mmCIF file of C-alpha atoms in Angstrom:
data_model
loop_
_atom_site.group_PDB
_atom_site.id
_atom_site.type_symbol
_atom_site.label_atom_id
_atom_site.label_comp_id
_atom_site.label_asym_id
_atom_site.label_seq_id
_atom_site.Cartn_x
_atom_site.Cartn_y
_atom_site.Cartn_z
ATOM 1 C CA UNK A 1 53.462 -71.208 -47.884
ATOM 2 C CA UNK A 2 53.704 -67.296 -48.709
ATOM 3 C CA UNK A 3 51.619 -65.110 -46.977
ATOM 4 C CA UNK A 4 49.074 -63.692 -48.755
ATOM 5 C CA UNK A 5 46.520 -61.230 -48.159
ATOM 6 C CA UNK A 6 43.344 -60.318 -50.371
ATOM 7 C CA UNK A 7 40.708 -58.886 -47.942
ATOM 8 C CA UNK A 8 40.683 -55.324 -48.372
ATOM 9 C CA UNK A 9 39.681 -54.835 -44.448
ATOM 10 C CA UNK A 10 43.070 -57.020 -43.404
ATOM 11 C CA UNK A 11 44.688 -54.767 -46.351
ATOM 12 C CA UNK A 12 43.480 -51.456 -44.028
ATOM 13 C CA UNK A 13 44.321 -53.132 -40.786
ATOM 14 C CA UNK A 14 47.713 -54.322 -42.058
ATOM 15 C CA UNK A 15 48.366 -50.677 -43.084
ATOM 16 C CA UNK A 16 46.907 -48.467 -39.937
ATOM 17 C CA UNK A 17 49.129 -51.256 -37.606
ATOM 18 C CA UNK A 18 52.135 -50.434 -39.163
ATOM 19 C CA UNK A 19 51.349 -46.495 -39.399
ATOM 20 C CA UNK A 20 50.610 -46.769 -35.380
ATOM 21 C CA UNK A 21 53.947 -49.164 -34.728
ATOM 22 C CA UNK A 22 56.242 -46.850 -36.664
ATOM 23 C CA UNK A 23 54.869 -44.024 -34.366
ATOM 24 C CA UNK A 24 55.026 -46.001 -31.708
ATOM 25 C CA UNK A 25 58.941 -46.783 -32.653
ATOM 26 C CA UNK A 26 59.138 -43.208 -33.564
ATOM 27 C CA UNK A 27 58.083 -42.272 -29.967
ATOM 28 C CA UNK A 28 60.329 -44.735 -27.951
ATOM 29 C CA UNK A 29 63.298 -44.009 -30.078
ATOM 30 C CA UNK A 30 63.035 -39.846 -29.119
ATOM 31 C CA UNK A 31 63.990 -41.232 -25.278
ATOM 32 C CA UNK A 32 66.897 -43.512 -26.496
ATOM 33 C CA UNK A 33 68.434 -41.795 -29.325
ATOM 34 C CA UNK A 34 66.951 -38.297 -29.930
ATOM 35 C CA UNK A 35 65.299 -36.652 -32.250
ATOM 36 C CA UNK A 36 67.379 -38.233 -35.420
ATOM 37 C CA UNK A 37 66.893 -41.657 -33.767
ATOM 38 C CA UNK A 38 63.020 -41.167 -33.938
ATOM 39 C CA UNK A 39 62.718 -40.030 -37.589
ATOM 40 C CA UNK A 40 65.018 -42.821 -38.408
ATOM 41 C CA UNK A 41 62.955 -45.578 -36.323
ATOM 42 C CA UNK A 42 59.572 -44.430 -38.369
ATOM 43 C CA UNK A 43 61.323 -44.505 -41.490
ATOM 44 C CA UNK A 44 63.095 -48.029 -40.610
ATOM 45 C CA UNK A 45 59.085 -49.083 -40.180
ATOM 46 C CA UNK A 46 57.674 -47.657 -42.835
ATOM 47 C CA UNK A 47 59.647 -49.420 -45.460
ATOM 48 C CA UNK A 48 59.254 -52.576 -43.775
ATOM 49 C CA UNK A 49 55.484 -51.571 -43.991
ATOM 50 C CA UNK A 50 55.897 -50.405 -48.018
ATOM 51 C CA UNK A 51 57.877 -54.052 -49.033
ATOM 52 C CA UNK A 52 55.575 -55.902 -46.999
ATOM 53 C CA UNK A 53 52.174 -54.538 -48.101
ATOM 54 C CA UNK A 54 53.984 -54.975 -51.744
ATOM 55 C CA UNK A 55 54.727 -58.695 -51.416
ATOM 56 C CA UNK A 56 52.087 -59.943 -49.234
ATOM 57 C CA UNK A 57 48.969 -57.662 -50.972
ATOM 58 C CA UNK A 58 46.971 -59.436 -53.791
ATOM 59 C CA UNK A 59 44.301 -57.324 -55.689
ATOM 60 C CA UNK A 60 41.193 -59.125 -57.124
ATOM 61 C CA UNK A 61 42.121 -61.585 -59.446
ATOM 62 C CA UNK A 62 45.605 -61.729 -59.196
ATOM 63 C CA UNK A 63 47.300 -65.284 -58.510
ATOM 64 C CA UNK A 64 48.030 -65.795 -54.970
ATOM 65 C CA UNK A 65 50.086 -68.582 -55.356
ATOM 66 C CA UNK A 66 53.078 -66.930 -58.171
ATOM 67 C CA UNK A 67 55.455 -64.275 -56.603
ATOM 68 C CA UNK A 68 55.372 -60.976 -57.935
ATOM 69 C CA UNK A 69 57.917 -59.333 -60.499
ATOM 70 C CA UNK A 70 59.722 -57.135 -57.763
ATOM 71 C CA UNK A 71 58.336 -53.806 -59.906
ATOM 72 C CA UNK A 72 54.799 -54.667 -59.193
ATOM 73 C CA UNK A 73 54.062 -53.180 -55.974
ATOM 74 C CA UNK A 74 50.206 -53.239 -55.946
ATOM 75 C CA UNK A 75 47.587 -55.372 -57.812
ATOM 76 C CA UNK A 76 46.147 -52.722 -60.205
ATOM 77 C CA UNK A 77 46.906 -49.428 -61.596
ATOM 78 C CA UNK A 78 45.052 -47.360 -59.969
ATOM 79 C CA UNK A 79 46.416 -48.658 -56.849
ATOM 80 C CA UNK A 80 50.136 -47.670 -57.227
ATOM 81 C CA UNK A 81 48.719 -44.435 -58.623
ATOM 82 C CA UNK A 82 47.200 -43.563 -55.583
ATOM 83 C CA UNK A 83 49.988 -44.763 -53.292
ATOM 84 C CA UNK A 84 52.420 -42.976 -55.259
ATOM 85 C CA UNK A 85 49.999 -39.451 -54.941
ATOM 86 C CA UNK A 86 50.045 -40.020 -51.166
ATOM 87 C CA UNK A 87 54.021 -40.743 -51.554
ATOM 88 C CA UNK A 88 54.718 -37.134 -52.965
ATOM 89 C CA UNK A 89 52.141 -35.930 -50.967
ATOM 90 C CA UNK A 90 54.060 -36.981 -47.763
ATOM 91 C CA UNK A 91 57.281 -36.193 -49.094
ATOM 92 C CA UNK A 92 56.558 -32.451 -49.580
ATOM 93 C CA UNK A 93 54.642 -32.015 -46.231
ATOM 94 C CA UNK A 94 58.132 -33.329 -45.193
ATOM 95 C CA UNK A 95 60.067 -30.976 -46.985
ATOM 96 C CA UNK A 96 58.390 -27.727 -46.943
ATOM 97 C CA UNK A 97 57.258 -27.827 -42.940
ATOM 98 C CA UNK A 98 60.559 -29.218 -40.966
ATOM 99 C CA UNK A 99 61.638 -27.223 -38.803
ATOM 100 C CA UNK A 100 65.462 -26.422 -38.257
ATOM 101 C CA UNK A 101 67.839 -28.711 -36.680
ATOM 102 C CA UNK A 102 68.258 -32.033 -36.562
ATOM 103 C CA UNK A 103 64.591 -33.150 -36.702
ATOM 104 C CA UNK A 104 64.503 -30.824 -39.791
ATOM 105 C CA UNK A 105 67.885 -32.282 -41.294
ATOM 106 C CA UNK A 106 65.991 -35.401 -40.835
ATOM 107 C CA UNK A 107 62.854 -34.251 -42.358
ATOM 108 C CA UNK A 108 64.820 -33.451 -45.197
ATOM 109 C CA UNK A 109 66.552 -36.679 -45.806
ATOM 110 C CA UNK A 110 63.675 -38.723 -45.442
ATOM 111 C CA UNK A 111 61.129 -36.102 -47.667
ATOM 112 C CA UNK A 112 63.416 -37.258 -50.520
ATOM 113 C CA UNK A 113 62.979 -41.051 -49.981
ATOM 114 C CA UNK A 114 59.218 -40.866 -49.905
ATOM 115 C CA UNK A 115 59.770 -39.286 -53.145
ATOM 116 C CA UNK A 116 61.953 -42.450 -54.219
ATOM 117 C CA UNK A 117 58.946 -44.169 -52.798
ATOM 118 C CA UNK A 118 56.267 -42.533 -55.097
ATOM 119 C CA UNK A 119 59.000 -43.252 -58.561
ATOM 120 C CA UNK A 120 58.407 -46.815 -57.311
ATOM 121 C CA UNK A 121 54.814 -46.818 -57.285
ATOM 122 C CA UNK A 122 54.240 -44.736 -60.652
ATOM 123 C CA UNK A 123 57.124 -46.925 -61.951
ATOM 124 C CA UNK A 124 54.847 -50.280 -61.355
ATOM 125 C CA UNK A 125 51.693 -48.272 -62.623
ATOM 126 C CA UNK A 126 53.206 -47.631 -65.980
ATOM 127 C CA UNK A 127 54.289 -50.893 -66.207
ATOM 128 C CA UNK A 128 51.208 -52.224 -65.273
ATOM 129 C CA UNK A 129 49.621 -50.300 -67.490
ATOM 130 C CA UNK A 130 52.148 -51.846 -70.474
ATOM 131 C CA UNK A 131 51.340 -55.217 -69.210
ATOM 132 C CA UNK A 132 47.572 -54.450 -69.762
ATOM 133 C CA UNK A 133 48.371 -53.129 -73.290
ATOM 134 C CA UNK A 134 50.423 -55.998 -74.170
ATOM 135 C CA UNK A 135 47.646 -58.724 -73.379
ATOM 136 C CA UNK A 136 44.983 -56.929 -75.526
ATOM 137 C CA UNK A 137 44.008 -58.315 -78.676
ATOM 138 C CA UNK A 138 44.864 -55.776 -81.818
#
């Protein structure tokens, strides 16, 4: 059977483990392969962390049992809306404040994926949002 998690406080404990492993990674990866090597470990666990949360995480009233259409990243609207805010967010504190070098060529790779990230999540809101439409009566 599929895991599958609907407790909001396993939700936040799901998602402040993986934030704490991918520094963790982060950290151990600056000793073995530099600065590149530790921006790439984070990112490596972070989108394990963002495909995860999306196929494990149920919101309230949504079957537990089905899998999800592989656009529907979160349970409601709202939801993707405000993962895809914190997406951008992340992606231009990226962006605007690396430094030069390689951690900053880094910075600027991965500032445009968390941007990919936050298309995904706005991408499953407005279909989510087209879903709801659809099942209304006229």
């Amino acid at each position: 059977m599929a895991i599958r998690i609907t407790s909001a406080s396993t939700k936040a404990g799901v998602v402040v483990s993986g934030m704490v492993l991918s520094v963790f990674f982060g950290f151990g990866a600056v000793f073995i392969a530099g600065e590149v090597g530790a921006v790439t470990a984070a990112l490596v666990v972070t989108v394990a962390l963002v495909v995860f949360c999306g196929r494990t995480f149920r919101g309230e009233g949504e079957p537990v049992q089905q899998r999800r259409p592989a656009w529907k990243l979160s349970g409601g609207i709202v939801s993707s809306l405000v993962m895809g805010v914190i997406a951008v967010f992340y992606a231009l504190a990226l962006m605007f404040s690396a430094p030069s070098g390689p951690l900053g060529l880094s910075a600027a790779v991965v500032g445009p994926f968390y941007v990919l990230v936050a298309v995904a999540y706005f991408f499953s809101a407005f279909n989510l949002r087209r879903e709801l439409k659809a099942r209304r009566p006229a």
